[in-house]
Coordinates of C-alpha atoms and ligand atoms in Angstrom, one line a residue:
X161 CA 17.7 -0.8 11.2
X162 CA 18.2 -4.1 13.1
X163 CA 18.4 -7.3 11.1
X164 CA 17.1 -10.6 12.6
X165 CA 18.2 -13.4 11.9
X166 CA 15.4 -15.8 10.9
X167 CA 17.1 -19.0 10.3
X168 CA 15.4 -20.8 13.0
X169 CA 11.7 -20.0 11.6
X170 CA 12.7 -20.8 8.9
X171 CA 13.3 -24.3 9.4
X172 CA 9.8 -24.7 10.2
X173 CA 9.1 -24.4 6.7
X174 CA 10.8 -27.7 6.1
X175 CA 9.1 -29.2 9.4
X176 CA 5.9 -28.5 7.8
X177 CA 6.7 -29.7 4.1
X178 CA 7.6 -33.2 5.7
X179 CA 4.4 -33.5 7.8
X180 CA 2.8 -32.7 4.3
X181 CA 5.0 -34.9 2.0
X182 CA 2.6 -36.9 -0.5
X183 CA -0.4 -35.0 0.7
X184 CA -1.4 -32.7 -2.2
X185 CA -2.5 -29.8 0.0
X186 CA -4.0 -26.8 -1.3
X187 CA -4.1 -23.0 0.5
X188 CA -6.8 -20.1 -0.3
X189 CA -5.7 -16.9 0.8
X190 CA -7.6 -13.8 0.5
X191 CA -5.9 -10.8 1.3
X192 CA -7.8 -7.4 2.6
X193 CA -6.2 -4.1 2.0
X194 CA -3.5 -1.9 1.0
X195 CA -0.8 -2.7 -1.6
X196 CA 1.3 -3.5 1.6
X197 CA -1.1 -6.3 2.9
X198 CA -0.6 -7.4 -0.8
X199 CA 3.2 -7.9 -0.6
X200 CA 3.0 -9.0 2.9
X201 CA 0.3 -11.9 1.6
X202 CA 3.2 -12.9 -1.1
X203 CA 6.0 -13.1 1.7
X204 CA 3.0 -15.6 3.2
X205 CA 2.2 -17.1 0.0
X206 CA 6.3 -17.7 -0.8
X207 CA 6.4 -19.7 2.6
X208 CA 3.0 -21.6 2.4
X209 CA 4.7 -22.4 -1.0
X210 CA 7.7 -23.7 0.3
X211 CA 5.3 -25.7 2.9
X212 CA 4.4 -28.0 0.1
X213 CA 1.1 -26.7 -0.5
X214 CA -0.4 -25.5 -3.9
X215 CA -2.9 -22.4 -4.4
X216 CA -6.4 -22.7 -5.3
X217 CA -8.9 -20.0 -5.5
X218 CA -11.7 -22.2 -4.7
X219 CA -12.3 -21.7 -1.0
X220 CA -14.2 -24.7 -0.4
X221 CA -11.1 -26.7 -2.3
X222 CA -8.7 -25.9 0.7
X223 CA -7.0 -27.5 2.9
X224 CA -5.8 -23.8 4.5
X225 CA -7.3 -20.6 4.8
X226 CA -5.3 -17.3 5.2
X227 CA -7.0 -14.1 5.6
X228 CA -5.0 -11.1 5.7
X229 CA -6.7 -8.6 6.9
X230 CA -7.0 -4.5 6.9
X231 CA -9.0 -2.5 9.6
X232 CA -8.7 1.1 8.0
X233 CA -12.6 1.1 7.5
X234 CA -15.7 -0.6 8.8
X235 CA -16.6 -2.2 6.1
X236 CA -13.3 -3.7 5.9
X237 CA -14.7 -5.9 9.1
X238 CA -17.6 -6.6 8.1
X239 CA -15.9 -8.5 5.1
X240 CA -13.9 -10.7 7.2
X241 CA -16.6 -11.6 9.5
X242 CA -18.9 -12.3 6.7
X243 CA -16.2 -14.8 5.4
X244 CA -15.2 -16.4 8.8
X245 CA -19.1 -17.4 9.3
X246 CA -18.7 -19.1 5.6
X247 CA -15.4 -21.2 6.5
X248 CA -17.0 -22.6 10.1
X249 CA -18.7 -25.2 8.0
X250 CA -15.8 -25.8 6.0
X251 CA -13.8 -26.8 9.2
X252 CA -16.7 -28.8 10.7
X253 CA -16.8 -30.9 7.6
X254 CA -13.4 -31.6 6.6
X255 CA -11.0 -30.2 9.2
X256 CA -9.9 -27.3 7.1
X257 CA -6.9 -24.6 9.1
X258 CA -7.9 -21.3 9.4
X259 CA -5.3 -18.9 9.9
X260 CA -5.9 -15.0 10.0
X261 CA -3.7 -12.4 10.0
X262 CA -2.8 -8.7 9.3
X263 CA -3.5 -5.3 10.9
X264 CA -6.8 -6.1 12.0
X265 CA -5.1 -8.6 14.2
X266 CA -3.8 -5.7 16.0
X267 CA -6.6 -4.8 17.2
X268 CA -7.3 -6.7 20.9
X269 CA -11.4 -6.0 20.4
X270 CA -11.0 -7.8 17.2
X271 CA -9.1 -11.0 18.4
X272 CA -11.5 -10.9 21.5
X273 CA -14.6 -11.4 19.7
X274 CA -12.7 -14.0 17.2
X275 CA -11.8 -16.3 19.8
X276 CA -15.2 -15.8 21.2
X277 CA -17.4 -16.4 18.4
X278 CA -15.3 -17.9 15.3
X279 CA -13.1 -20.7 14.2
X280 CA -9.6 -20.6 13.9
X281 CA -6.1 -21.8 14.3
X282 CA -4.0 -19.5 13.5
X283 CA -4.3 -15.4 14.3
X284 CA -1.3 -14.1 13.6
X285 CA -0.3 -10.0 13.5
X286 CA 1.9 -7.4 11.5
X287 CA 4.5 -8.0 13.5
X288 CA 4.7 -11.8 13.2
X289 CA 4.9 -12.5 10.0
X290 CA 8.2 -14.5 10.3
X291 CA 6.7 -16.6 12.7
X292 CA 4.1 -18.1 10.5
X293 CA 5.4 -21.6 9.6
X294 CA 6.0 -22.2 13.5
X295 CA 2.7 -21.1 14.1
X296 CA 1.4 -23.1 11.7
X297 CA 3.7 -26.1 12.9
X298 CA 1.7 -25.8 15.9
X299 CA -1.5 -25.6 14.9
X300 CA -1.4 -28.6 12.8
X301 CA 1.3 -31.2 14.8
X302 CA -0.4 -29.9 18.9
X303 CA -3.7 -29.0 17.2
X304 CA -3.4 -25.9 19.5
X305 CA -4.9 -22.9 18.8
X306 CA -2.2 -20.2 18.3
X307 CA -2.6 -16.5 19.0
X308 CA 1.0 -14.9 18.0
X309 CA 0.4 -10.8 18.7
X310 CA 3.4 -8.6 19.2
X311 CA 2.0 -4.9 20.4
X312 CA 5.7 -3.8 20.0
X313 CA 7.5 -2.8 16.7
X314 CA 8.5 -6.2 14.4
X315 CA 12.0 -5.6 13.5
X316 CA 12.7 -5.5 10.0
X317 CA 13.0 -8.5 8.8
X318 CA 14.9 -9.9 5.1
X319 CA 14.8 -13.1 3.3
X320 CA 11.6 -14.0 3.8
X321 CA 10.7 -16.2 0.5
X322 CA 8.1 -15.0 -1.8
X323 CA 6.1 -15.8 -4.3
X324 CA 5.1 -12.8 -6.4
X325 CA 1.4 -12.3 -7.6
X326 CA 2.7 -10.9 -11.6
X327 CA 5.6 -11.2 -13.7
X328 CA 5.8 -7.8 -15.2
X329 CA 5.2 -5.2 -11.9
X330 CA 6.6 -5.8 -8.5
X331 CA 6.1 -4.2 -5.4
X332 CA 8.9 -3.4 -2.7
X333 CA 8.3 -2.1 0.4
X334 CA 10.9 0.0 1.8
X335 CA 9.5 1.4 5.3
X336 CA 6.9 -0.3 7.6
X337 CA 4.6 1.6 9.9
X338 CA 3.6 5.2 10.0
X339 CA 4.5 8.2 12.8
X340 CA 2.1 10.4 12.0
X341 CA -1.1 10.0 13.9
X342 CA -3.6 11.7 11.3
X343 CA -6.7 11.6 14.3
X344 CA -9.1 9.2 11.6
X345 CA -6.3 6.7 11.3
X346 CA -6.2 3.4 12.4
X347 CA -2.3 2.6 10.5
X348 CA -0.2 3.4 13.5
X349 CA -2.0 1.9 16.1
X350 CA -1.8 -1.7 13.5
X351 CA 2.1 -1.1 11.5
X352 CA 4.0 0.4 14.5
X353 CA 6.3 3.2 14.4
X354 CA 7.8 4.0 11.3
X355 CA 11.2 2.0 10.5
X356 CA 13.1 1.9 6.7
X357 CA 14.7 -0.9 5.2
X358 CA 18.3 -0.6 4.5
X359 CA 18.8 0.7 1.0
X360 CA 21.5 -1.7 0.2
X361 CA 18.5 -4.7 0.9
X362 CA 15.9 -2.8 -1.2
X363 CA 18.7 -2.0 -4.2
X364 CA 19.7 -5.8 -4.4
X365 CA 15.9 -7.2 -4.4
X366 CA 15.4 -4.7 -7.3
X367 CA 18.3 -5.7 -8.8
X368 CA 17.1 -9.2 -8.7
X369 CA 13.6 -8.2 -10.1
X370 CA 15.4 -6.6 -12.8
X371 CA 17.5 -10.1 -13.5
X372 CA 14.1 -12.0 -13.3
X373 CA 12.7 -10.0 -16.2
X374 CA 10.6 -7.3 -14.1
X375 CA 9.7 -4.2 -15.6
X376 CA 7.7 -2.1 -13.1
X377 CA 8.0 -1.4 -9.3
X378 CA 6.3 -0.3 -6.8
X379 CA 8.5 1.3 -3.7
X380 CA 5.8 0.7 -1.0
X381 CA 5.5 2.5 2.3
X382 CA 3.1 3.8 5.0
X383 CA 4.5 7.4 4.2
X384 CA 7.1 6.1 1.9
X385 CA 8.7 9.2 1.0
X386 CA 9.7 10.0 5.0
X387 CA 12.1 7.0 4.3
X388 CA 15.2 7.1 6.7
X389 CA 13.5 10.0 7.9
X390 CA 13.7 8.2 11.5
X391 CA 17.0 6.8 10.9
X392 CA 18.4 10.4 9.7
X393 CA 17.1 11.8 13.3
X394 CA 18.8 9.6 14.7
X395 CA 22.0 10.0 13.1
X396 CA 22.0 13.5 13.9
X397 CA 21.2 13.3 17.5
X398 CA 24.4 10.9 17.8
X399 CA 26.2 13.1 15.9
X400 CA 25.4 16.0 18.8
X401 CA 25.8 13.4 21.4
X402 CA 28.9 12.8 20.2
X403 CA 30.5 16.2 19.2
X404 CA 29.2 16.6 23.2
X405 CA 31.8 14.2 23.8
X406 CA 35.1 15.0 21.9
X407 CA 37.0 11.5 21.9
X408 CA 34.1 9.8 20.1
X409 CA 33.8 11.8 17.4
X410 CA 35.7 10.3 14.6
X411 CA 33.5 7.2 14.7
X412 CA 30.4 10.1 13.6
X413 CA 32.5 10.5 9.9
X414 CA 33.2 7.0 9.5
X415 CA 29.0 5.9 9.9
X416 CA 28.3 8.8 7.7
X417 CA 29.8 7.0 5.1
X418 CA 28.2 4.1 5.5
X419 CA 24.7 5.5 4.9
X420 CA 25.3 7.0 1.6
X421 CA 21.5 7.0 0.5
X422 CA 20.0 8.5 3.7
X423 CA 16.5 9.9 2.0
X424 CA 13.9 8.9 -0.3
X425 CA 15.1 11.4 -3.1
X426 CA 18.7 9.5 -3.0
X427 CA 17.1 5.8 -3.4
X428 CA 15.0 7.0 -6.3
X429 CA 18.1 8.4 -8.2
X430 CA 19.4 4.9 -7.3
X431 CA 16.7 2.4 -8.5
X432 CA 16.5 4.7 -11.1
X433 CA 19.8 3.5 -12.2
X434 CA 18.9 0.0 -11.9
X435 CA 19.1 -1.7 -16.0
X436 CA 16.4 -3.3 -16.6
X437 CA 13.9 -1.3 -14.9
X438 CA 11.4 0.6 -17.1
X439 CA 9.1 2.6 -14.5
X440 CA 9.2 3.0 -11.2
X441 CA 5.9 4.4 -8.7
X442 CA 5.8 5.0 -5.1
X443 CA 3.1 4.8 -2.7
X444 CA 1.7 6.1 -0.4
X445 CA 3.6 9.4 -0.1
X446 CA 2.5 12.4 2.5
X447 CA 2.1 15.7 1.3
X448 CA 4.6 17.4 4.3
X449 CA 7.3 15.1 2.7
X450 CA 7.6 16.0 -0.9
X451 CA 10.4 18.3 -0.3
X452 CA 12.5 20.5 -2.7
X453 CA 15.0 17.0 -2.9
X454 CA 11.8 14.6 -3.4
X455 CA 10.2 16.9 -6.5
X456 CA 13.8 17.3 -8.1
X457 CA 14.7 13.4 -7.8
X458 CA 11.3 12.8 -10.2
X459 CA 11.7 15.3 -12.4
X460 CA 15.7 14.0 -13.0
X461 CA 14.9 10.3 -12.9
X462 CA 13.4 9.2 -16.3
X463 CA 12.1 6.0 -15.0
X464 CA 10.1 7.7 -12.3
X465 CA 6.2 8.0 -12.8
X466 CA 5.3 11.8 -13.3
X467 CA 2.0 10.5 -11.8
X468 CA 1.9 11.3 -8.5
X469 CA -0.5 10.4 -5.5
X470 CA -0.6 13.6 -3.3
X471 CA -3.6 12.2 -0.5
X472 CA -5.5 15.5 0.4
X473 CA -7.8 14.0 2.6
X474 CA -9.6 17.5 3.0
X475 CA -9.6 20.9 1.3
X476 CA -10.7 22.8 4.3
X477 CA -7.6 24.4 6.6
X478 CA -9.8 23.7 9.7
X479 CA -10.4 20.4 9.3
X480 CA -7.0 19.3 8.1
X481 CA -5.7 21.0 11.3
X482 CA -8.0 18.5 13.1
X483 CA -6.9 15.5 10.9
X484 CA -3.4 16.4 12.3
X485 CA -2.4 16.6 8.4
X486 CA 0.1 19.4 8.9
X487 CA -0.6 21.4 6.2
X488 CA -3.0 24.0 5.0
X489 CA -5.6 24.0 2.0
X490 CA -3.1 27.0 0.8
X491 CA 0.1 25.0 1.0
X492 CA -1.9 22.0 -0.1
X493 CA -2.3 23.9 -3.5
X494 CA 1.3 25.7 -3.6
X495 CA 2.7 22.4 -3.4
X496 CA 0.5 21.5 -6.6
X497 CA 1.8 24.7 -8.4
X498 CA 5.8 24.3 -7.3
X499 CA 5.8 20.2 -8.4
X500 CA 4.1 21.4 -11.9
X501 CA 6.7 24.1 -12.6
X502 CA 8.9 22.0 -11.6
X503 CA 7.9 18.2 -13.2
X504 CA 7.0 18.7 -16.6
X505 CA 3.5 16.8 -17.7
X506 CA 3.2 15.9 -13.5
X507 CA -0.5 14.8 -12.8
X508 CA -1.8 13.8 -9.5
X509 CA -3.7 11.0 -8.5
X510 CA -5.5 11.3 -4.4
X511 CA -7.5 10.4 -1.4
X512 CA -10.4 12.1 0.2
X513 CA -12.3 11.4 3.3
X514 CA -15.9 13.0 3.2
X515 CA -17.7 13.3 6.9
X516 CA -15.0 14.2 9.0
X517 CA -16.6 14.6 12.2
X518 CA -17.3 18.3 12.4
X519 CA -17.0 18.9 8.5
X520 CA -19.4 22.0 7.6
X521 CA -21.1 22.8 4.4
X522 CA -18.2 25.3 4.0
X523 CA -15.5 23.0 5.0
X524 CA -17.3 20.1 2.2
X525 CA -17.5 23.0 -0.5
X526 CA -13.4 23.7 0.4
X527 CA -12.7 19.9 -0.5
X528 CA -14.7 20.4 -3.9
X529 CA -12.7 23.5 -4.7
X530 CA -9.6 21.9 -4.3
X531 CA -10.6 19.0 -6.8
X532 CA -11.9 21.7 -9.4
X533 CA -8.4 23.0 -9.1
X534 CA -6.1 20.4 -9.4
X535 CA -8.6 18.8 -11.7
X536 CA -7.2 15.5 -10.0
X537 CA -6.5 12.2 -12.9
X538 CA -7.6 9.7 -9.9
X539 CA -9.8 9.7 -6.9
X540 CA -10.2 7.5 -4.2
X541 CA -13.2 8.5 -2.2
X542 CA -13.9 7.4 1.5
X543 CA -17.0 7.9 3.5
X544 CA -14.9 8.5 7.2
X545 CA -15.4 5.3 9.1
X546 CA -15.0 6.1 13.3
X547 CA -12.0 3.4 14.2
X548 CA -11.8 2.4 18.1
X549 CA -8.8 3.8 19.5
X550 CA -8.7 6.9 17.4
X551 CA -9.4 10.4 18.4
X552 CA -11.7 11.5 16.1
X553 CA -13.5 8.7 17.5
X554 CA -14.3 10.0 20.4
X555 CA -14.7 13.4 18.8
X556 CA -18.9 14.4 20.0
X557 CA -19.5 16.0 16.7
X558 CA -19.9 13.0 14.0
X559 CA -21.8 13.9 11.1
X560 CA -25.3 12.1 10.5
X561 CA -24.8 9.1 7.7
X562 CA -27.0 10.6 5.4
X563 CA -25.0 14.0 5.0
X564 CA -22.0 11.7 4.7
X565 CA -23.9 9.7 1.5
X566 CA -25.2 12.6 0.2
X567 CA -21.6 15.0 0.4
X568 CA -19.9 11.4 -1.3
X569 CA -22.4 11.4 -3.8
X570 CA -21.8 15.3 -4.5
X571 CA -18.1 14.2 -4.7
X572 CA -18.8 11.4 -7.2
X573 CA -20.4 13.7 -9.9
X574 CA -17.7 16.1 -9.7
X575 CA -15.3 13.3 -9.7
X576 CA -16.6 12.0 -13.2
X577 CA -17.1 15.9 -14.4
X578 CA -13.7 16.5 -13.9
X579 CA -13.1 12.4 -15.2
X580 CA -14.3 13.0 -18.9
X581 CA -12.7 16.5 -19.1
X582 CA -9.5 14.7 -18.5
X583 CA -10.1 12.0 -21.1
X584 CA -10.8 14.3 -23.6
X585 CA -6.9 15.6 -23.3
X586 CA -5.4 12.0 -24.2
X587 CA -7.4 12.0 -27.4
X588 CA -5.2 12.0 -29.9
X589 CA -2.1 11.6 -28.0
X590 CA 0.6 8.9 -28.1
X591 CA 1.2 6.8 -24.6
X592 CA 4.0 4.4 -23.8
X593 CA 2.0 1.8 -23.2
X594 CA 3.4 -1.4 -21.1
X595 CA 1.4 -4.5 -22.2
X596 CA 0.2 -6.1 -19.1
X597 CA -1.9 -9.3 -21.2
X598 CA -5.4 -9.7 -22.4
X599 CA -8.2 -7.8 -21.6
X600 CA -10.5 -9.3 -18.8
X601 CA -13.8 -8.6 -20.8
X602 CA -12.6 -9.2 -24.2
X603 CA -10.0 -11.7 -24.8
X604 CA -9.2 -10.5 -28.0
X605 CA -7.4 -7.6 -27.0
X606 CA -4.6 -6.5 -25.3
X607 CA -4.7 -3.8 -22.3
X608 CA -2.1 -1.8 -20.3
X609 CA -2.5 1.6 -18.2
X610 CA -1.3 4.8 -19.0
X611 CA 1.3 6.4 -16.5
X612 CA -1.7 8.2 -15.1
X613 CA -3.2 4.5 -14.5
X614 CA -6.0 4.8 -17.1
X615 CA -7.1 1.5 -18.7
X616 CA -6.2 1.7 -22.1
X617 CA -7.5 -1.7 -24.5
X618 CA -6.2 -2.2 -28.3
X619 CA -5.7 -4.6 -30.9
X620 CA -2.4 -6.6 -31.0
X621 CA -0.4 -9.7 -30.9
X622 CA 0.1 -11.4 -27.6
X623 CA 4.0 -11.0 -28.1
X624 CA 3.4 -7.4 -27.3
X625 CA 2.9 -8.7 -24.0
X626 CA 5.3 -7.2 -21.4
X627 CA 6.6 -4.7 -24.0
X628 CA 6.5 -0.5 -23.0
X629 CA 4.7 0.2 -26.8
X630 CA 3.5 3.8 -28.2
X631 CA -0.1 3.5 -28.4
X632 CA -2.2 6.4 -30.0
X633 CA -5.3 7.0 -27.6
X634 CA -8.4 7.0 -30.1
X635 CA -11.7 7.5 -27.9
X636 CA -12.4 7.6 -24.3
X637 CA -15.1 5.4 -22.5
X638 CA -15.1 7.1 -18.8
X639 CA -13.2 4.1 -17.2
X640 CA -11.2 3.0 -19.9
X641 CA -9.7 4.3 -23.4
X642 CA -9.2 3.1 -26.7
X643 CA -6.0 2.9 -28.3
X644 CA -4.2 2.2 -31.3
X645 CA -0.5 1.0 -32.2
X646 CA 1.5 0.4 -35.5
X647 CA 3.6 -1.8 -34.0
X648 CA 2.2 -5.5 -34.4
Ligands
SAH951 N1 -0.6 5.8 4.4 C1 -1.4 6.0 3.4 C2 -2.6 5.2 3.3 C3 -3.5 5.2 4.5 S1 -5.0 4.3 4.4 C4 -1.7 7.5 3.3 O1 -1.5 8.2 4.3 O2 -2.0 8.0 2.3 C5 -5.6 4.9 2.8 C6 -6.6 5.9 2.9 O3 -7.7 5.5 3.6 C7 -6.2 7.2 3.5 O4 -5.5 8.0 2.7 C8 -7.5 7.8 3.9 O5 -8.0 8.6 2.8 C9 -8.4 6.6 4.1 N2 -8.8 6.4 5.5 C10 -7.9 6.2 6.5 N3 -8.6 6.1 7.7 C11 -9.9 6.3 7.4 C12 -11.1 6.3 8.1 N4 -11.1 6.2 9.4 N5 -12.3 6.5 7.4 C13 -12.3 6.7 6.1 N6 -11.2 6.7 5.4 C14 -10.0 6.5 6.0
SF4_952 FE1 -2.8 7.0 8.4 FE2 -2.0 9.4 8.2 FE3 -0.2 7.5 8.6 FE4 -1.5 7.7 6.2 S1 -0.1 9.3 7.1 S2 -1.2 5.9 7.4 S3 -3.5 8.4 6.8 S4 -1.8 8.1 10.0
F3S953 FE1 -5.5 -1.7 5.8 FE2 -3.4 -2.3 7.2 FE3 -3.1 -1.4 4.8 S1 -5.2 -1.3 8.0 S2 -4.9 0.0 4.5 S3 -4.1 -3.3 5.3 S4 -1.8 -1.0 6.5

């Protein structure tokens, strides 16, 4: 857990603002991705902010373009390339600053074939992100064209501004980068080895949510509840070092105290302690990590979501094995069983990938047995995408597109079986409710999501806004329900 200190980039920021002084700029960003890429573009956004410019969502209204960017599937690509094309004739015409950044920056094909073929100023990478106001200091005062790429592990880094996207749910992200090398996966390769915040940083930003009015958070991770997991290791093999070496060992009690909350199930007993805070989720967790200490921290802490994202990727045992997932279609399900004894009213919310290269009928028929069983509340389907660098990748027995389709499709009808049996339960049932605003489609009502995430729209007064309400659920319309409070 090194801390850098980032006063010298940060004075960039004011560099900037003064070149920019009376200039009524205006930034676009458009940010690709996980909820991680999201809190990173915020950090960017709180910076750009500071840099005197002003956010418009009118692309062709900027005077800077940020992409942040994700690589965990193809068409992820596609989507940035399609939008770098449609900005080259924004720069010809009026000078605009292109800066792009994020995992797919990681990736050296990538960059290659950007520098080659696209316009830019600015391509910055996961690592970087502190750097962005000097890069961007660059760019505009040399009119250089800065490439800023770091293949090793970004340390962590604190006090970046930021400039959050709601009022009511924050997101804070407590570990960067991922150790586990499922063979599909791009993350590693892009986020680095895993590393964790240090608990007392993450308790005082929620603390300071809390103070600002926030209601919701999000603890964000790559494989958030292995938090410290790392660090812990490490502890221990100093400790043995140590105890190796007799005269150093009193200094092994005295840094044991200093890491009081050493695992995930500690800092969610300690956010949940935090006033002010009304419900707190995690993503994305790994099945191999919800251990007994985990599932008892959310069953104890009231505040923690009983909706729980348990990514299964695949119900068949031999495919998982060649996933590298760690666990079996068996334990897969025990762990299920033990967390619903365990967490009253727990319901599980997942990930699937459909066309893992050498994924049989049998193995695809495993998947859909799994979902039949844990009758899953949420499901985000993924065709598999091959990702340069991987090792399924270069696996020789890819499965044809049109099996892929027609196994997601299969997955898609069961999916919305399984959807409306679900939907039928809530009939009838009083939610707490938090009141997010109006509803998109219909301006006259209110909407807010159940714990399990469902969209639920009623009648109400705007003051409701922001307020955790019991709203009886009165009919169900597949993607959304219909709800009712007494409360006005
Ligand atoms: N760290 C998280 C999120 C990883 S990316 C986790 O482990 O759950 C989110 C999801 O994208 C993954 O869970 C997986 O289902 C999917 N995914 C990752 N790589 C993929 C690939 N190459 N093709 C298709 N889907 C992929
Ligand atoms: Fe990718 Fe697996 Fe890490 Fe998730 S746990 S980010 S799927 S390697
Ligand atoms: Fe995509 Fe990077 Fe997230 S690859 S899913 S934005 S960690």
């Amino acid at each position: 857990m090194l801390k850098t200190d980032i006063k010298d980039e940060l004075t960039y920021i004011e560099k900037v603002k003064k070149i920019n002084e009376g200039k009524n700029l205006k930034y676009h960003i458009l940010t690709m991705g996980c909820q991680l890429n999201e809190n990173d573009s915020e950090k960017i956004c709180g910076m750009v902010e500071q840099m005197g410019y002003t956010k418009t969502d009118d692309v062709m209204d900027a005077d800077l373009v940020i992409y942040n960017t994700c690589c965990v599937r193809e068409n992820a690509e596609e989507r940035l390339f399609g939008k770098l094309g449609e900005v080259k004739k924004l720069k010809e015409a009026k000078g605009t600053i292109i800066a792009i950044g994020g995992c797919m920056m990681q990736e050296k094909h990538i960059v290659d074939k950007i520098k080659k073929s696209y316009s830019y100023d600015v391509i910055f990478g996961t690592h970087t992100l502190k750097n962005f106001p000097k890069d961007l200091y660059d760019a505009i005062l040399e009119r250089k064209k800065i490439t800023d790429i770091l293949d090793i592990d970004g340390e962590i880094i604190e006090g970046l501004p930021i400039k959050r996207n709601d009022n009511i749910r924050a997101s804070v992200t407590i570990m960067n980068g991922c150790n586990n090398f499922c063979t599909y996966c791009i993350v590693p390769y892009v986020r680095g080895r895993e590393r964790s915040r240090a608990p007392e940083d993450i308790l005082n930003e929620v603390r300071k949510l809390a103070q600002e009015g926030y209601k919701e958070i999000t603890l964000l991770g790559q494989n958030v509840n292995s938090y410290m997991r790392v660090e812990r290791e490490k502890f221990k093999q100093s400790i043995k070092d140590e105890s190796d070496n007799v005269e150093k060992s009193s200094s092994a009690g005295q840094r044991n105290s200093i890491n009081e909350i050493d695992s995930f199930a500690k800092l969610l007993r300690a956010v949940n302690e935090i006033p002010g805070i009304e419900k707190i989720r995690f993503i994305s967790p790994h099945p191999k990590d919800f251990t007994d200490d985990v599932i008892e921290a959310i069953r104890d802490c009231s505040k923690v979501s009983k909706f729980i994202h348990l990514p299964l990727q695949s119900g068949s045992t031999e495919v998982l094995k060649v996933m590298n997932r760690v666990y079996t279609k068996e334990q897969y399900l025990e762990l299920v069983e033990k967390m619903k004894k365990k967490i009253s009213n727990v319901k599980f919310s997942t990930d699937i990938i459909v066309g893992f290269p050498g994924e049989t009928e049998e193995d695809f028929e495993d998947t859909l047995d799994v979902v039949r069983k844990v009758k899953f509340e949420q499901i985000f389907m993924f065709i598999y995408s091959r990702r340069v660098g991987t090792p399924a990748d270069k696996m020789e027995n890819q499965i044809p597109e049109e099996i892929k389709h027609k196994r997601f499709d299969r997955l898609k009808s069961l999916y919305e079986e399984i959807l409306k049996e679900n939907n039928h339960e809530y009939i009838g049932k009083v939610e707490q409710i938090l009141i997010e605003g109006y509803s998109k489609t219909n301006k006259e009502l209110l909407t807010g999501r159940t714990d399990t995430n469902k969209v639920v729209v009623l009648e109400g007064d705007g003051s409701l806004i922001g307020k955790v309400i019991p709203v009886k659920i009165v009919s169900e319309h597949m993607w959304y329900l219909k709800g009712e409070s007494n409360i006005k």
